Amino acid sequence: MLKDGKPHHEAVQLEQLYTIVKIYFRLATRNLEQMAQLDRCEERRGCGLQSFLMSLTGLEAFTNTFFHLRSQEVESEEMLSRIKQSHGSLSQKIKDLMLLSPDGPVQDQDTLIEQIFSLSQLRNEIVHPRWTPSSVTLQRMAINGLVENRQAIFESVQFCRETLYWCLLVVARIAQARGSEDIRGFMFHWTANYDLTLPAILQELGLPAD
């Protein structure tokens, strides 16, 4: 057996490219569903944190894989070179690849990039935790060595749900830019969300319909 043109004598599991993306969005959705069923704040926070991280990881996986395929289709070395770069923010990478793509910028691109940048900054804080000492004074009694825990925000089902749908909206807008009037097949192929439409995503985010 040859793998990538070289002899290979061990077991190997190869899958379709889109499965790399789907698994993250599936995990984001499952944790979000489980989160809504929990009463304890700590347990809800754990599921919310996982849903948040998997949503953004899914979007990053989509960005790297979809635009890699697109670069091959249009034979763009510039796109491929940008995909391989690991420095910089996810939002900047998405913006650069959209500009390099022949499909052009997507609808409401500035708003989307701004939202993803904000969420990505929070993700960076979460995956690279640091202790910034804080203190509080109550009736002349000072308590030092405390920390403001940003993770408390993940107890909110609404926040975690909106994060997932902002990420899904980026995927949907890219599908739309490719000329897909019905994005349901594209969304299922890349995110494992069945029968998901653009109006449904916009409604979830409280945004006006196109």
Coordinates of N, CA and C in Angstrom, one line a residue:
M1 N 0.8 -1.2 0.0 CA 0.0 0.0 0.0 C 0.9 1.2 0.0
L2 N 0.5 2.2 -0.8 CA 1.2 3.5 -0.9 C 0.3 4.6 -0.3
K3 N 0.9 5.3 0.6 CA 0.3 6.5 1.2 C 1.1 7.7 0.8
D4 N 0.4 8.6 0.1 CA 1.1 9.8 -0.4 C 2.3 9.5 -1.3
G5 N 2.2 8.3 -2.0 CA 3.2 7.9 -2.9 C 4.4 7.1 -2.3
K6 N 4.3 6.9 -0.9 CA 5.3 6.1 -0.2 C 4.8 4.9 0.4
P7 N 5.6 3.8 0.4 CA 5.1 2.6 1.0 C 4.7 2.8 2.5
H8 N 3.6 2.2 2.8 CA 3.0 2.3 4.2 C 2.5 1.0 4.6
H9 N 3.0 0.5 5.8 CA 2.8 -0.9 6.2 C 1.9 -0.9 7.5
E10 N 1.5 0.2 8.0 CA 0.7 0.2 9.2 C -0.8 0.6 8.9
A11 N -1.6 0.3 9.9 CA -3.0 0.7 9.7 C -3.2 2.2 9.6
V12 N -4.1 2.7 8.8 CA -4.3 4.1 8.6 C -5.8 4.4 8.4
Q13 N -6.2 5.5 9.0 CA -7.6 5.8 8.8 C -7.7 7.2 8.1
L14 N -8.2 7.2 6.9 CA -8.3 8.4 6.1 C -9.8 8.7 5.9
E15 N -10.1 10.0 6.0 CA -11.5 10.4 6.0 C -11.6 11.6 5.0
Q16 N -12.9 11.9 4.6 CA -13.1 13.1 3.8 C -12.7 14.4 4.6
L17 N -12.3 15.4 3.9 CA -11.8 16.6 4.5 C -12.8 17.3 5.4
Y18 N -14.1 17.3 5.0 CA -15.1 18.1 5.7 C -15.4 17.5 7.1
T19 N -15.0 16.2 7.3 CA -15.2 15.6 8.6 C -14.4 16.3 9.7
I20 N -13.2 16.9 9.3 CA -12.4 17.6 10.3 C -13.2 18.8 10.9
V21 N -14.0 19.4 10.0 CA -14.8 20.6 10.4 C -16.0 20.2 11.2
K22 N -16.7 19.2 10.7 CA -18.0 18.8 11.3 C -17.9 18.4 12.7
I23 N -16.8 17.7 13.1 CA -16.7 17.2 14.5 C -16.8 18.4 15.5
Y24 N -16.1 19.5 15.2 CA -16.1 20.6 16.1 C -17.5 21.3 16.2
F25 N -18.2 21.5 15.1 CA -19.5 22.0 15.2 C -20.5 21.1 15.9
R26 N -20.3 19.8 15.7 CA -21.2 18.8 16.4 C -21.0 19.0 17.9
L27 N -19.7 19.0 18.3 CA -19.4 19.2 19.7 C -20.0 20.5 20.3
A28 N -19.9 21.5 19.5 CA -20.4 22.8 20.0 C -21.9 22.7 20.2
T29 N -22.6 22.1 19.3 CA -24.1 22.0 19.4 C -24.5 21.0 20.6
R30 N -23.8 19.9 20.7 CA -24.1 19.0 21.8 C -23.9 19.6 23.2
N31 N -22.8 20.3 23.4 CA -22.5 20.9 24.6 C -23.5 22.0 24.9
L32 N -23.9 22.7 23.9 CA -24.9 23.8 24.1 C -26.3 23.1 24.5
E33 N -26.7 22.0 23.9 CA -27.9 21.4 24.3 C -27.8 20.8 25.7
Q34 N -26.7 20.3 26.1 CA -26.5 19.7 27.4 C -26.5 20.9 28.5
M35 N -25.9 22.0 28.1 CA -25.8 23.1 29.0 C -27.2 23.6 29.4
A36 N -28.1 23.6 28.5 CA -29.5 24.1 28.7 C -30.3 23.2 29.7
Q37 N -29.8 22.0 29.9 CA -30.4 21.0 30.8 C -29.8 21.0 32.2
L38 N -28.8 21.8 32.5 CA -28.1 21.8 33.7 C -28.5 22.9 34.6
D39 N -28.6 22.6 35.9 CA -29.0 23.6 36.9 C -27.8 24.3 37.6
R40 N -26.8 23.4 37.9 CA -25.6 23.9 38.7 C -24.8 24.8 37.8
C41 N -24.4 26.0 38.3 CA -23.6 27.0 37.6 C -22.3 26.4 37.1
E42 N -21.6 25.7 37.9 CA -20.3 25.2 37.6 C -20.4 24.2 36.4
E43 N -21.4 23.3 36.4 CA -21.6 22.3 35.3 C -22.0 23.0 34.1
R44 N -22.9 24.0 34.2 CA -23.3 24.8 33.0 C -22.1 25.5 32.4
R45 N -21.3 26.1 33.3 CA -20.1 26.8 32.8 C -19.2 25.9 32.0
G46 N -19.0 24.7 32.5 CA -18.1 23.7 31.8 C -18.6 23.4 30.4
C47 N -19.9 23.1 30.2 CA -20.5 22.8 28.9 C -20.4 24.1 28.0
G48 N -20.7 25.2 28.6 CA -20.7 26.5 27.9 C -19.3 26.8 27.3
L49 N -18.3 26.6 28.2 CA -17.0 26.8 27.8 C -16.6 25.9 26.6
Q50 N -16.9 24.7 26.7 CA -16.6 23.7 25.6 C -17.4 24.1 24.3
S51 N -18.6 24.5 24.4 CA -19.4 24.9 23.2 C -18.7 26.1 22.6
F52 N -18.3 27.1 23.4 CA -17.7 28.3 22.9 C -16.4 28.0 22.1
L53 N -15.5 27.2 22.8 CA -14.3 26.9 22.2 C -14.4 26.0 20.9
M54 N -15.4 25.1 20.9 CA -15.6 24.3 19.7 C -16.2 25.0 18.6
S55 N -17.0 26.0 18.9 CA -17.6 26.9 17.8 C -16.5 27.6 17.0
L56 N -15.6 28.2 17.8 CA -14.5 29.0 17.1 C -13.5 28.1 16.5
T57 N -13.2 26.9 17.1 CA -12.3 25.9 16.5 C -12.9 25.4 15.2
G58 N -14.2 25.2 15.2 CA -14.9 24.8 14.0 C -14.8 25.8 12.9
L59 N -14.9 27.1 13.2 CA -14.8 28.1 12.2 C -13.4 28.2 11.7
E60 N -12.4 28.0 12.6 CA -11.0 28.0 12.1 C -10.7 26.8 11.2
A61 N -11.2 25.7 11.6 CA -11.1 24.5 10.7 C -11.7 24.7 9.4
F62 N -12.9 25.3 9.4 CA -13.6 25.5 8.1 C -12.8 26.5 7.2
T63 N -12.2 27.6 7.9 CA -11.4 28.6 7.1 C -10.2 27.9 6.5
N64 N -9.5 27.1 7.2 CA -8.3 26.5 6.7 C -8.6 25.4 5.6
T65 N -9.6 24.6 5.8 CA -9.9 23.6 4.8 C -10.7 24.1 3.6
F66 N -11.7 24.9 3.8 CA -12.5 25.3 2.7 C -11.7 26.2 1.7
F67 N -10.9 27.1 2.3 CA -10.1 28.0 1.4 C -8.9 27.3 0.8
H68 N -8.5 26.2 1.5 CA -7.4 25.4 0.9 C -8.0 24.7 -0.4
L69 N -9.2 24.2 -0.3 CA -9.8 23.6 -1.5 C -10.0 24.7 -2.6
R70 N -10.5 25.8 -2.1 CA -10.8 26.9 -3.1 C -9.5 27.4 -3.8
S71 N -8.4 27.4 -3.0 CA -7.1 27.8 -3.6 C -6.7 26.8 -4.7
Q72 N -7.0 25.6 -4.5 CA -6.7 24.6 -5.5 C -7.6 24.7 -6.8
E73 N -8.8 25.0 -6.5 CA -9.8 25.2 -7.6 C -9.4 26.4 -8.5
V74 N -8.9 27.5 -7.9 CA -8.6 28.7 -8.7 C -7.1 28.8 -8.9
E75 N -6.3 27.8 -8.4 CA -4.9 27.8 -8.6 C -4.2 29.1 -8.1
S76 N -4.6 29.4 -6.8 CA -4.1 30.6 -6.2 C -3.0 30.3 -5.2
E77 N -1.7 30.6 -5.5 CA -0.6 30.4 -4.6 C -0.7 31.4 -3.4
E78 N -1.3 32.6 -3.7 CA -1.4 33.6 -2.6 C -2.4 33.1 -1.5
M79 N -3.5 32.5 -1.9 CA -4.4 32.0 -0.9 C -3.8 30.8 -0.1
L80 N -3.1 29.9 -0.8 CA -2.5 28.8 -0.2 C -1.4 29.3 0.8
S81 N -0.6 30.3 0.4 CA 0.4 30.8 1.3 C -0.2 31.4 2.5
R82 N -1.3 32.1 2.4 CA -2.0 32.8 3.5 C -2.6 31.7 4.5
I83 N -3.1 30.6 3.9 CA -3.6 29.6 4.8 C -2.6 29.0 5.7
K84 N -1.4 28.8 5.1 CA -0.3 28.2 5.8 C 0.3 29.0 7.0
Q85 N 0.0 30.3 6.9 CA 0.5 31.2 8.0 C -0.3 31.0 9.2
S86 N 0.4 30.9 10.3 CA -0.3 30.6 11.6 C -0.3 31.8 12.5
H87 N 0.4 32.9 12.2 CA 0.4 34.1 13.0 C -0.8 34.9 12.7
G88 N -1.1 35.9 13.6 CA -2.2 36.8 13.4 C -3.5 36.2 13.9
S89 N -4.6 37.0 13.9 CA -5.9 36.6 14.4 C -6.7 35.8 13.4
L90 N -7.6 35.0 13.9 CA -8.5 34.3 13.0 C -9.3 35.2 12.1
S91 N -9.8 36.3 12.7 CA -10.6 37.3 12.0 C -9.8 37.9 10.8
Q92 N -8.6 38.2 11.0 CA -7.7 38.8 10.0 C -7.5 37.8 8.9
K93 N -7.3 36.5 9.3 CA -7.1 35.5 8.3 C -8.3 35.3 7.4
I94 N -9.5 35.3 8.0 CA -10.7 35.2 7.2 C -10.9 36.4 6.3
K95 N -10.6 37.6 6.8 CA -10.7 38.8 6.0 C -9.7 38.7 4.8
D96 N -8.5 38.3 5.0 CA -7.5 38.2 3.9 C -7.9 37.2 2.9
L97 N -8.4 36.1 3.3 CA -8.8 35.0 2.4 C -10.0 35.4 1.6
M98 N -10.9 36.1 2.2 CA -12.1 36.6 1.5 C -11.7 37.6 0.4
L99 N -10.7 38.4 0.7 CA -10.2 39.4 -0.3 C -9.5 38.7 -1.5
L100 N -8.7 37.6 -1.1 CA -8.0 36.9 -2.1 C -8.9 36.0 -3.0
S101 N -10.0 35.6 -2.4 CA -10.9 34.7 -3.1 C -11.6 35.4 -4.3
P102 N -11.8 34.7 -5.4 CA -12.5 35.3 -6.5 C -14.0 35.6 -6.2
D103 N -14.5 35.0 -5.2 CA -15.9 35.2 -4.8 C -16.1 36.6 -4.2
G104 N -15.0 37.2 -3.8 CA -15.1 38.6 -3.3 C -15.6 38.6 -1.8
P105 N -15.7 39.8 -1.3 CA -16.1 40.0 0.1 C -17.6 39.6 0.3
V106 N -17.9 39.1 1.5 CA -19.3 38.7 1.7 C -20.1 39.8 2.3
Q107 N -21.4 39.6 2.3 CA -22.3 40.6 2.8 C -22.1 40.8 4.3
D108 N -22.1 42.1 4.7 CA -21.9 42.5 6.1 C -20.6 42.0 6.6
Q109 N -19.5 42.0 5.7 CA -18.2 41.5 6.1 C -17.6 42.2 7.3
D110 N -17.7 43.5 7.3 CA -17.1 44.3 8.4 C -17.7 43.9 9.8
T111 N -19.0 43.8 9.8 CA -19.7 43.4 11.1 C -19.3 42.0 11.5
L112 N -19.2 41.1 10.5 CA -18.8 39.7 10.8 C -17.4 39.6 11.4
I113 N -16.5 40.3 10.7 CA -15.1 40.3 11.1 C -14.9 40.9 12.5
E114 N -15.7 42.0 12.8 CA -15.6 42.6 14.1 C -16.1 41.6 15.2
Q115 N -17.2 40.9 14.9 CA -17.7 40.0 15.9 C -16.7 38.8 16.2
I116 N -16.2 38.3 15.1 CA -15.3 37.1 15.2 C -14.0 37.6 15.9
F117 N -13.5 38.8 15.7 CA -12.3 39.3 16.3 C -12.6 39.4 17.9
S118 N -13.7 39.9 18.3 CA -14.0 40.0 19.7 C -14.1 38.6 20.3
L119 N -14.7 37.7 19.7 CA -14.9 36.3 20.2 C -13.5 35.6 20.3
S120 N -12.7 35.9 19.3 CA -11.4 35.3 19.2 C -10.5 35.8 20.3
Q121 N -10.6 37.1 20.6 CA -9.8 37.7 21.7 C -10.1 37.0 23.0
L122 N -11.4 36.8 23.2 CA -11.9 36.1 24.5 C -11.3 34.7 24.5
R123 N -11.3 34.0 23.3 CA -10.8 32.6 23.3 C -9.3 32.6 23.6
N124 N -8.6 33.6 23.2 CA -7.2 33.7 23.5 C -6.9 33.8 25.0
E125 N -7.8 34.6 25.6 CA -7.7 34.8 27.1 C -7.9 33.5 27.8
I126 N -8.9 32.7 27.3 CA -9.3 31.5 27.9 C -8.2 30.4 27.8
V127 N -7.7 30.2 26.6 CA -6.7 29.2 26.3 C -5.3 29.5 26.8
H128 N -5.1 30.8 27.1 CA -3.8 31.3 27.6 C -4.0 32.0 28.9
P129 N -4.5 31.3 29.9 CA -4.9 32.0 31.2 C -3.7 32.6 31.9
R130 N -4.0 33.7 32.5 CA -3.0 34.4 33.3 C -3.7 34.9 34.6
W131 N -3.0 35.1 35.6 CA -3.6 35.7 36.8 C -3.2 37.1 37.0
T132 N -4.3 38.0 36.9 CA -4.1 39.4 37.1 C -4.7 39.7 38.5
P133 N -3.9 39.9 39.5 CA -4.4 40.1 40.9 C -5.4 41.2 40.9
S134 N -6.4 41.0 41.7 CA -7.4 42.0 42.0 C -7.8 42.0 43.4
S135 N -8.4 43.1 43.9 CA -8.8 43.2 45.3 C -10.1 43.9 45.4
V136 N -10.7 43.7 46.6 CA -12.0 44.4 46.8 C -12.0 44.8 48.3
T137 N -12.6 46.0 48.5 CA -12.7 46.5 49.9 C -14.2 46.6 50.3
L138 N -14.6 46.0 51.4 CA -15.9 46.1 51.9 C -15.9 46.6 53.3
Q139 N -16.5 47.8 53.5 CA -16.6 48.4 54.8 C -15.2 48.4 55.5
R140 N -14.2 48.9 54.8 CA -12.8 49.1 55.2 C -12.0 47.8 55.4
M141 N -12.7 46.7 55.0 CA -11.9 45.4 55.0 C -11.5 45.0 53.6
A142 N -10.2 45.0 53.4 CA -9.6 44.7 52.1 C -9.3 43.2 51.9
I143 N -9.7 42.7 50.8 CA -9.4 41.3 50.4 C -8.6 41.3 49.2
N144 N -7.3 40.8 49.3 CA -6.4 40.8 48.2 C -6.2 39.5 47.6
G145 N -5.6 39.4 46.4 CA -5.2 38.2 45.8 C -6.4 37.5 45.1
L146 N -7.4 38.3 44.7 CA -8.6 37.7 44.0 C -8.3 37.8 42.5
V147 N -9.3 37.3 41.7 CA -9.2 37.3 40.3 C -10.6 37.5 39.7
E148 N -10.7 38.3 38.6 CA -12.0 38.4 37.9 C -12.0 37.3 36.9
N149 N -12.9 36.4 37.1 CA -12.9 35.2 36.3 C -13.8 35.4 35.1
R150 N -13.2 35.5 33.9 CA -14.0 35.7 32.7 C -14.8 34.5 32.3
Q151 N -14.5 33.4 32.9 CA -15.2 32.1 32.5 C -16.7 32.1 33.0
A152 N -17.0 33.0 33.9 CA -18.4 33.1 34.4 C -19.4 33.4 33.3
I153 N -18.9 34.0 32.2 CA -19.8 34.4 31.1 C -20.3 33.1 30.4
F154 N -19.6 32.0 30.5 CA -20.0 30.8 29.8 C -21.2 30.1 30.6
E155 N -21.7 30.6 31.6 CA -22.9 30.1 32.3 C -24.1 30.5 31.5
S156 N -24.0 31.5 30.6 CA -25.1 32.1 29.8 C -25.3 31.2 28.6
V157 N -26.5 30.6 28.5 CA -26.8 29.8 27.3 C -26.9 30.7 26.1
Q158 N -27.5 31.9 26.3 CA -27.7 32.9 25.2 C -26.3 33.3 24.6
F159 N -25.3 33.6 25.5 CA -24.0 34.0 24.9 C -23.4 32.9 24.1
C160 N -23.4 31.7 24.6 CA -22.8 30.5 23.9 C -23.5 30.2 22.7
R161 N -24.8 30.3 22.7 CA -25.6 30.1 21.5 C -25.3 31.1 20.4
E162 N -25.2 32.4 20.8 CA -24.9 33.4 19.9 C -23.5 33.3 19.3
T163 N -22.6 32.8 20.1 CA -21.2 32.5 19.6 C -21.3 31.5 18.4
L164 N -22.0 30.4 18.7 CA -22.1 29.4 17.7 C -22.8 29.9 16.4
Y165 N -23.8 30.7 16.5 CA -24.5 31.2 15.4 C -23.7 32.3 14.6
W166 N -22.9 33.1 15.3 CA -22.0 34.0 14.6 C -21.0 33.2 13.7
C167 N -20.5 32.1 14.3 CA -19.6 31.3 13.5 C -20.3 30.7 12.3
L168 N -21.5 30.2 12.5 CA -22.3 29.6 11.4 C -22.7 30.7 10.4
L169 N -22.9 31.9 10.8 CA -23.2 33.0 9.9 C -22.1 33.2 8.9
V170 N -20.8 33.2 9.4 CA -19.7 33.3 8.5 C -19.7 32.3 7.4
V171 N -19.9 31.0 7.8 CA -20.0 29.9 6.9 C -21.1 30.1 5.9
A172 N -22.3 30.6 6.4 CA -23.4 30.8 5.5 C -23.2 31.9 4.5
R173 N -22.5 33.0 4.9 CA -22.2 34.1 4.0 C -21.3 33.7 2.9
I174 N -20.3 32.8 3.3 CA -19.4 32.3 2.3 C -20.1 31.5 1.3
A175 N -21.0 30.6 1.8 CA -21.9 29.8 0.8 C -22.7 30.7 -0.1
Q176 N -23.2 31.8 0.5 CA -24.0 32.8 -0.3 C -23.1 33.4 -1.4
A177 N -21.9 33.8 -1.0 CA -21.0 34.5 -1.9 C -20.6 33.5 -3.1
R178 N -20.6 32.2 -2.8 CA -20.4 31.3 -3.9 C -21.5 31.1 -4.9
G179 N -22.6 31.8 -4.6 CA -23.8 31.8 -5.5 C -24.8 30.8 -5.1
S180 N -24.8 30.3 -3.8 CA -25.8 29.3 -3.4 C -27.0 30.0 -2.8
E181 N -28.1 29.9 -3.5 CA -29.3 30.5 -3.0 C -29.9 29.7 -1.9
D182 N -29.8 28.4 -2.0 CA -30.2 27.5 -0.9 C -28.9 26.9 -0.3
I183 N -28.6 27.4 0.9 CA -27.4 27.1 1.6 C -27.5 25.8 2.5
R184 N -28.6 25.2 2.5 CA -28.8 24.1 3.4 C -27.8 22.9 3.2
G185 N -27.6 22.6 1.9 CA -26.7 21.5 1.6 C -25.3 21.8 2.0
F186 N -24.9 23.1 1.8 CA -23.5 23.5 2.1 C -23.3 23.5 3.6
M187 N -24.3 24.0 4.4 CA -24.2 24.0 5.8 C -24.2 22.6 6.4
F188 N -25.0 21.7 5.9 CA -24.9 20.3 6.4 C -23.6 19.7 6.1
H189 N -23.1 19.9 4.9 CA -21.8 19.3 4.4 C -20.6 19.8 5.3
W190 N -20.6 21.0 5.7 CA -19.5 21.6 6.5 C -19.7 21.6 8.0
T191 N -21.0 21.8 8.4 CA -21.2 22.0 9.9 C -22.1 20.9 10.5
A192 N -22.6 20.0 9.8 CA -23.5 18.9 10.3 C -24.8 19.5 10.8
N193 N -25.2 20.7 10.4 CA -26.5 21.3 10.8 C -27.5 21.0 9.7
Y194 N -28.5 20.2 10.0 CA -29.5 19.8 9.0 C -30.5 20.9 8.8
D195 N -30.9 21.2 7.5 CA -32.0 22.1 7.2 C -31.8 23.5 7.8
L196 N -30.5 24.0 7.9 CA -30.2 25.3 8.4 C -30.2 26.3 7.3
T197 N -31.1 27.4 7.4 CA -31.2 28.4 6.4 C -30.6 29.7 6.9
L198 N -30.3 30.6 6.0 CA -29.8 31.9 6.4 C -30.8 32.7 7.2
P199 N -32.1 32.8 6.9 CA -33.1 33.5 7.7 C -33.1 32.9 9.2
A200 N -33.0 31.6 9.3 CA -33.0 31.0 10.6 C -31.8 31.5 11.5
I201 N -30.6 31.6 10.8 CA -29.4 32.0 11.5 C -29.6 33.5 11.9
L202 N -30.1 34.3 11.0 CA -30.3 35.7 11.3 C -31.3 35.9 12.5
Q203 N -32.3 35.1 12.4 CA -33.3 35.2 13.5 C -32.7 34.9 14.9
E204 N -31.9 33.8 14.9 CA -31.2 33.4 16.2 C -30.4 34.6 16.7
L205 N -29.8 35.4 15.9 CA -28.9 36.5 16.3 C -29.7 37.8 16.4
G206 N -31.0 37.8 16.2 CA -31.8 39.0 16.3 C -31.4 40.0 15.2
L207 N -31.0 39.5 14.1 CA -30.6 40.4 13.0 C -31.8 40.5 12.0
P208 N -31.9 41.6 11.2 CA -33.0 41.6 10.2 C -32.7 40.7 9.1
A209 N -33.8 40.2 8.5 CA -33.6 39.3 7.4 C -33.1 40.0 6.1
D210 N -32.5 39.4 5.2 CA -32.0 40.0 4.0 C -33.1 40.7 3.2

